[in-house]
Structure formats: structure tokens, C-alpha cells
Amino acid sequence: MSHRHADHDHVHHGSDLTPIEARVRALESLLTEKGYIDPAALDALVELYETKVGPHLGTRVVARAWGDAAFRARLLADATPAIAELGIGGRGGEHMVVVENTPGTHNLVVCTLCSCYPWPVLGLPPVWYKAPPYRARAVIDPRGVLAEFGVTLPETTRITVWDSTAETRYMVLPMRPAGTEGFSEAALAALVTRDSMIGTGLPEGIPTEPAGRPA
Ligand code: FE
């Protein structure tokens, strides 16, 4: 049966689980029964990504790079060990590549094949990152995709699209907003948004229209 709830629609299959939740539960039961996974270990992993690993880690990397030219150079040359200097790393971040935005180049990250994402610095990917429309259109029409995210870049800014894989995970180093001279690392980190590290957004405080750019 199908019916409307206050905030969502879904079809019931004898429980209050959505179809995807029911599939996940079935898979987990099967894998546990076969001895492939330990539910307690799975719970610990889920809790890790829900509470500890997330984009706040990436914001620390960006803020450090904005304030420390030597770190920035190390980060762009070989991101994985540079990120490890901040105590950040792990599964999905074994081969990180950080690409730097400049007035002439804006970088956009996608995984056209599936949903490869730099987990150690950004946590779990947003739903749209995994969705076929983003994966297809980021490559075909990056400027159109950016416009949908509310990002309008000058025509003179080239957009470079990076296709993440299981081996290589990209993160964008956005441009430091104007007027942030003298900001502490924590204050800088607070300006960094998750989307600005994927390339579908900009840090807080950077106007997207050239006309509104501070002198
Ligand atoms: Fe992928």
C-alpha cells in the first residue's frame, strides 16, 4: 500500500522502512549471517562518519593553506602527507590531490563512474554528488551545473573538471576571501563550506558577481 505521511510518501512493505532502508537491512542481515561483517564494527563505522569525520576536517586543511604558504606548497605538491601533518587521513584518502582555484581557473570535482569522494577530509558525500544528473552534467555543462548551485563565475574563468576514482580523490582549495587579512585559522576555517571544497560552492564572503567583488 502507498499513502502520504506528513512529510514524505512511501510504499510500505510490512514495516516503516523505506525501500532503500529495507534493502540495507536485508543486506546487513545476510552479510552478518554469512559471517562477512560484524554488526558492532559496522555501527562503529557509521558512528565515526556521523559524528567525527566530516567537512570540518577539510576546512582546517584549507584554513592552514590560506595562512601558511609553505604548507600550501606542500599540499599542492603532495596532498596526502601534507594533510597527514594535521593528523587527518585514512581510508579513501590514501592518494589525495588538492587542486587550487585561482582567478583564472575554477576546479570542480565529480566521480562520473560512481561516487568516489575524499572521505577523510569531507566525510560522506552529499546525495546530489552520487546522483546521475550531477555526475553526467558536471562534465558536459559545468558552468550550467555551477549556476544551479548559485555560483556564477566570470566568463574569463576557465572551469576544470576532475574525475575522482577509487585511487585518486580530489579536493578543491578555494580562493581565500578578500578582507580576511589577520583572521585566525579558526576564523578562516569558519568561512570554508563543504561545497567550496567540491567546487560547487565558494567560501563565505566571496561575492560571485565580478561587479560585487571588493576592490
Ligand atoms: Fe566513484
mmCIF file of C-alpha atoms and ligand atoms in Angstrom:
data_model
loop_
_atom_site.group_PDB
_atom_site.id
_atom_site.type_symbol
_atom_site.label_atom_id
_atom_site.label_comp_id
_atom_site.label_asym_id
_atom_site.label_seq_id
_atom_site.Cartn_x
_atom_site.Cartn_y
_atom_site.Cartn_z
ATOM 1 C CA MET A 1 0.000 0.000 0.000
ATOM 2 C CA SER A 2 1.037 3.543 -0.599
ATOM 3 C CA HIS A 3 -0.029 6.552 1.390
ATOM 4 C CA ARG A 4 1.004 10.048 2.299
ATOM 5 C CA HIS A 5 2.765 10.837 5.573
ATOM 6 C CA ALA A 6 3.037 14.345 6.960
ATOM 7 C CA ASP A 7 6.411 14.891 5.342
ATOM 8 C CA HIS A 8 7.002 12.097 2.847
ATOM 9 C CA ASP A 9 5.472 9.474 0.627
ATOM 10 C CA HIS A 10 6.499 5.890 0.604
ATOM 11 C CA VAL A 11 5.319 2.396 -0.027
ATOM 12 C CA HIS A 12 5.017 0.094 2.956
ATOM 13 C CA HIS A 13 6.444 -3.402 2.806
ATOM 14 C CA GLY A 14 5.173 -4.610 6.118
ATOM 15 C CA SER A 15 7.289 -2.129 8.096
ATOM 16 C CA ASP A 16 8.036 1.550 8.418
ATOM 17 C CA LEU A 17 11.260 1.242 6.419
ATOM 18 C CA THR A 18 11.684 2.986 3.095
ATOM 19 C CA PRO A 19 12.577 0.643 0.218
ATOM 20 C CA ILE A 20 16.264 1.580 0.426
ATOM 21 C CA GLU A 21 16.287 1.079 4.222
ATOM 22 C CA ALA A 22 14.664 -2.301 3.784
ATOM 23 C CA ARG A 23 17.304 -3.308 1.219
ATOM 24 C CA VAL A 24 20.125 -2.142 3.503
ATOM 25 C CA ARG A 25 18.648 -4.079 6.411
ATOM 26 C CA ALA A 26 18.274 -7.215 4.271
ATOM 27 C CA LEU A 27 21.875 -6.937 3.038
ATOM 28 C CA GLU A 28 23.197 -6.342 6.558
ATOM 29 C CA SER A 29 21.291 -9.394 7.882
ATOM 30 C CA LEU A 30 22.566 -11.563 5.058
ATOM 31 C CA LEU A 31 26.189 -10.430 5.410
ATOM 32 C CA THR A 32 26.050 -10.901 9.193
ATOM 33 C CA GLU A 33 24.512 -14.363 8.823
ATOM 34 C CA LYS A 34 27.263 -15.372 6.379
ATOM 35 C CA GLY A 35 29.867 -14.040 8.779
ATOM 36 C CA TYR A 36 31.215 -11.377 6.411
ATOM 37 C CA ILE A 37 30.524 -8.449 8.742
ATOM 38 C CA ASP A 38 30.292 -7.781 12.448
ATOM 39 C CA PRO A 39 27.274 -5.552 13.218
ATOM 40 C CA ALA A 40 29.131 -3.896 16.115
ATOM 41 C CA ALA A 41 32.028 -2.961 13.829
ATOM 42 C CA LEU A 42 29.536 -1.616 11.299
ATOM 43 C CA ASP A 43 27.837 0.508 13.979
ATOM 44 C CA ALA A 44 31.220 1.914 14.994
ATOM 45 C CA LEU A 45 32.000 2.799 11.376
ATOM 46 C CA VAL A 46 28.646 4.520 10.867
ATOM 47 C CA GLU A 47 29.089 6.452 14.114
ATOM 48 C CA LEU A 48 32.583 7.515 13.045
ATOM 49 C CA TYR A 49 31.273 9.111 9.845
ATOM 50 C CA GLU A 50 28.169 10.527 11.506
ATOM 51 C CA THR A 51 29.954 12.227 14.377
ATOM 52 C CA LYS A 52 33.700 12.515 13.853
ATOM 53 C CA VAL A 53 34.681 12.560 10.180
ATOM 54 C CA GLY A 54 33.204 15.393 8.171
ATOM 55 C CA PRO A 55 33.886 18.555 6.207
ATOM 56 C CA HIS A 56 35.073 20.365 9.359
ATOM 57 C CA LEU A 57 38.332 18.450 8.848
ATOM 58 C CA GLY A 58 38.688 19.759 5.305
ATOM 59 C CA THR A 59 38.055 23.312 6.486
ATOM 60 C CA ARG A 60 41.132 23.001 8.743
ATOM 61 C CA VAL A 61 43.253 21.960 5.774
ATOM 62 C CA VAL A 62 42.039 24.917 3.697
ATOM 63 C CA ALA A 63 42.481 27.425 6.524
ATOM 64 C CA ARG A 64 46.038 26.208 7.153
ATOM 65 C CA ALA A 65 46.843 26.530 3.439
ATOM 66 C CA TRP A 66 45.438 30.064 3.334
ATOM 67 C CA GLY A 67 47.580 31.164 6.231
ATOM 68 C CA ASP A 68 50.771 29.177 5.693
ATOM 69 C CA ALA A 69 52.426 29.448 2.263
ATOM 70 C CA ALA A 70 54.881 26.627 2.943
ATOM 71 C CA PHE A 71 52.047 24.273 3.939
ATOM 72 C CA ARG A 72 50.076 25.330 0.854
ATOM 73 C CA ALA A 73 53.058 24.448 -1.361
ATOM 74 C CA ARG A 74 53.400 21.034 0.289
ATOM 75 C CA LEU A 75 49.636 20.461 -0.013
ATOM 76 C CA LEU A 76 49.585 21.199 -3.747
ATOM 77 C CA ALA A 77 52.746 19.179 -4.382
ATOM 78 C CA ASP A 78 51.669 16.056 -2.495
ATOM 79 C CA ALA A 79 48.420 16.359 -0.599
ATOM 80 C CA THR A 80 48.287 13.095 1.347
ATOM 81 C CA PRO A 81 51.355 13.690 3.586
ATOM 82 C CA ALA A 82 50.532 17.391 3.953
ATOM 83 C CA ILE A 83 47.013 16.538 5.184
ATOM 84 C CA ALA A 84 48.536 13.916 7.494
ATOM 85 C CA GLU A 85 50.552 16.724 9.152
ATOM 86 C CA LEU A 86 47.211 17.839 10.636
ATOM 87 C CA GLY A 87 46.506 14.325 11.862
ATOM 88 C CA ILE A 88 43.945 13.753 9.117
ATOM 89 C CA GLY A 89 43.890 10.693 6.885
ATOM 90 C CA GLY A 90 42.538 7.222 6.459
ATOM 91 C CA ARG A 91 40.502 5.046 4.177
ATOM 92 C CA GLY A 92 39.567 6.803 0.947
ATOM 93 C CA GLY A 93 42.312 9.364 1.381
ATOM 94 C CA GLU A 94 45.369 7.299 0.547
ATOM 95 C CA HIS A 95 46.020 9.303 -2.603
ATOM 96 C CA MET A 96 44.660 12.812 -2.230
ATOM 97 C CA VAL A 97 45.148 15.505 -4.839
ATOM 98 C CA VAL A 98 44.361 19.118 -3.959
ATOM 99 C CA VAL A 99 43.623 21.482 -6.845
ATOM 100 C CA GLU A 100 43.802 25.226 -6.317
ATOM 101 C CA ASN A 101 41.252 27.775 -7.508
ATOM 102 C CA THR A 102 42.663 30.989 -8.937
ATOM 103 C CA PRO A 103 41.017 33.974 -10.644
ATOM 104 C CA GLY A 104 41.728 32.206 -13.960
ATOM 105 C CA THR A 105 40.743 28.637 -13.058
ATOM 106 C CA HIS A 106 37.882 27.165 -11.066
ATOM 107 C CA ASN A 107 38.040 23.469 -10.205
ATOM 108 C CA LEU A 108 35.046 21.150 -9.946
ATOM 109 C CA VAL A 109 35.178 17.590 -8.604
ATOM 110 C CA VAL A 110 32.938 14.741 -9.689
ATOM 111 C CA CYS A 111 33.031 10.968 -9.858
ATOM 112 C CA THR A 112 31.467 10.126 -13.204
ATOM 113 C CA LEU A 113 31.664 6.382 -12.577
ATOM 114 C CA CYS A 114 30.121 6.198 -9.112
ATOM 115 C CA SER A 115 30.651 8.339 -6.011
ATOM 116 C CA CYS A 116 34.380 8.403 -5.112
ATOM 117 C CA TYR A 117 34.870 11.160 -2.569
ATOM 118 C CA PRO A 118 37.657 12.200 -0.182
ATOM 119 C CA TRP A 119 36.100 10.748 2.988
ATOM 120 C CA PRO A 120 38.868 11.648 5.470
ATOM 121 C CA VAL A 121 38.532 15.388 4.762
ATOM 122 C CA LEU A 122 34.882 15.725 3.713
ATOM 123 C CA GLY A 123 33.078 12.804 5.370
ATOM 124 C CA LEU A 124 30.255 11.139 3.471
ATOM 125 C CA PRO A 125 29.212 12.618 0.110
ATOM 126 C CA PRO A 126 26.004 14.605 -0.244
ATOM 127 C CA VAL A 127 23.156 12.827 -2.055
ATOM 128 C CA TRP A 128 23.443 15.006 -5.174
ATOM 129 C CA TYR A 129 27.123 14.067 -5.569
ATOM 130 C CA LYS A 130 26.097 10.438 -6.034
ATOM 131 C CA ALA A 131 23.160 11.247 -8.324
ATOM 132 C CA PRO A 132 23.397 10.514 -12.080
ATOM 133 C CA PRO A 133 22.385 14.054 -13.181
ATOM 134 C CA TYR A 134 25.327 15.679 -11.352
ATOM 135 C CA ARG A 135 27.774 13.001 -12.491
ATOM 136 C CA ALA A 136 26.783 13.385 -16.132
ATOM 137 C CA ARG A 137 26.245 17.122 -16.305
ATOM 138 C CA ALA A 138 29.300 18.206 -14.324
ATOM 139 C CA VAL A 139 31.369 17.069 -17.303
ATOM 140 C CA ILE A 140 29.065 18.157 -20.141
ATOM 141 C CA ASP A 141 27.956 21.522 -18.756
ATOM 142 C CA PRO A 142 29.973 22.511 -15.673
ATOM 143 C CA ARG A 143 29.015 26.181 -15.971
ATOM 144 C CA GLY A 144 25.325 25.271 -16.042
ATOM 145 C CA VAL A 145 25.740 22.997 -13.021
ATOM 146 C CA LEU A 146 27.544 25.757 -11.127
ATOM 147 C CA ALA A 147 24.743 28.202 -11.952
ATOM 148 C CA GLU A 148 22.260 25.782 -10.379
ATOM 149 C CA PHE A 149 24.383 25.829 -7.231
ATOM 150 C CA GLY A 150 24.220 29.631 -7.313
ATOM 151 C CA VAL A 151 27.792 30.054 -8.475
ATOM 152 C CA THR A 152 28.313 32.429 -11.391
ATOM 153 C CA LEU A 153 31.907 32.846 -12.458
ATOM 154 C CA PRO A 154 33.341 35.420 -14.850
ATOM 155 C CA GLU A 155 33.433 34.158 -18.452
ATOM 156 C CA THR A 156 37.205 34.554 -18.299
ATOM 157 C CA THR A 157 37.451 31.933 -15.544
ATOM 158 C CA ARG A 158 38.159 28.511 -17.003
ATOM 159 C CA ILE A 159 36.420 25.564 -15.325
ATOM 160 C CA THR A 160 38.453 22.398 -14.915
ATOM 161 C CA VAL A 161 36.581 19.211 -14.017
ATOM 162 C CA TRP A 162 38.385 16.469 -12.079
ATOM 163 C CA ASP A 163 37.057 12.921 -12.179
ATOM 164 C CA SER A 164 37.720 11.152 -8.882
ATOM 165 C CA THR A 165 38.402 7.437 -8.805
ATOM 166 C CA ALA A 166 38.862 4.842 -6.106
ATOM 167 C CA GLU A 167 42.619 5.523 -6.309
ATOM 168 C CA THR A 168 42.706 9.316 -6.588
ATOM 169 C CA ARG A 169 40.396 11.611 -4.630
ATOM 170 C CA TYR A 170 40.343 15.329 -5.370
ATOM 171 C CA MET A 171 39.676 18.238 -3.054
ATOM 172 C CA VAL A 172 39.437 21.877 -4.112
ATOM 173 C CA LEU A 173 41.445 24.584 -2.378
ATOM 174 C CA PRO A 174 39.145 27.575 -2.784
ATOM 175 C CA MET A 175 40.401 31.143 -3.036
ATOM 176 C CA ARG A 176 40.836 32.978 0.243
ATOM 177 C CA PRO A 177 38.110 35.610 0.569
ATOM 178 C CA ALA A 178 39.203 39.237 0.352
ATOM 179 C CA GLY A 179 39.186 41.194 3.579
ATOM 180 C CA THR A 180 40.294 38.280 5.738
ATOM 181 C CA GLU A 181 43.809 39.537 6.444
ATOM 182 C CA GLY A 182 44.646 38.932 10.087
ATOM 183 C CA PHE A 183 41.934 36.287 10.546
ATOM 184 C CA SER A 184 42.849 33.421 12.870
ATOM 185 C CA GLU A 185 42.975 29.930 11.435
ATOM 186 C CA ALA A 186 39.697 29.101 13.192
ATOM 187 C CA ALA A 187 38.024 32.215 11.768
ATOM 188 C CA LEU A 188 39.261 31.311 8.292
ATOM 189 C CA ALA A 189 38.053 27.721 8.683
ATOM 190 C CA ALA A 190 34.571 29.001 9.529
ATOM 191 C CA LEU A 191 34.373 30.614 6.075
ATOM 192 C CA VAL A 192 35.053 27.338 4.262
ATOM 193 C CA THR A 193 31.948 25.489 3.104
ATOM 194 C CA ARG A 194 31.766 21.824 2.159
ATOM 195 C CA ASP A 195 30.673 22.715 -1.369
ATOM 196 C CA SER A 196 33.617 25.081 -1.790
ATOM 197 C CA MET A 197 35.904 22.056 -1.316
ATOM 198 C CA ILE A 198 33.991 20.132 -4.021
ATOM 199 C CA GLY A 199 33.918 23.152 -6.304
ATOM 200 C CA THR A 200 30.129 23.537 -6.405
ATOM 201 C CA GLY A 201 30.305 26.456 -3.997
ATOM 202 C CA LEU A 202 32.508 29.289 -2.823
ATOM 203 C CA PRO A 203 33.675 30.163 0.683
ATOM 204 C CA GLU A 204 31.514 32.548 2.678
ATOM 205 C CA GLY A 205 32.323 36.141 1.897
ATOM 206 C CA ILE A 206 33.273 35.828 -1.768
ATOM 207 C CA PRO A 207 30.707 37.535 -3.987
ATOM 208 C CA THR A 208 30.202 35.555 -7.188
ATOM 209 C CA GLU A 209 29.461 38.543 -9.413
ATOM 210 C CA PRO A 210 32.555 40.406 -10.635
ATOM 211 C CA ALA A 211 30.689 43.698 -10.152
ATOM 212 C CA GLY A 212 30.300 42.991 -6.460
ATOM 213 C CA ARG A 213 33.884 41.930 -5.878
ATOM 214 C CA PRO A 214 35.567 44.094 -3.243
ATOM 215 C CA ALA A 215 38.322 46.346 -4.538
HETATM 216 FE FE FE B 1 33.317 6.636 -7.603
#
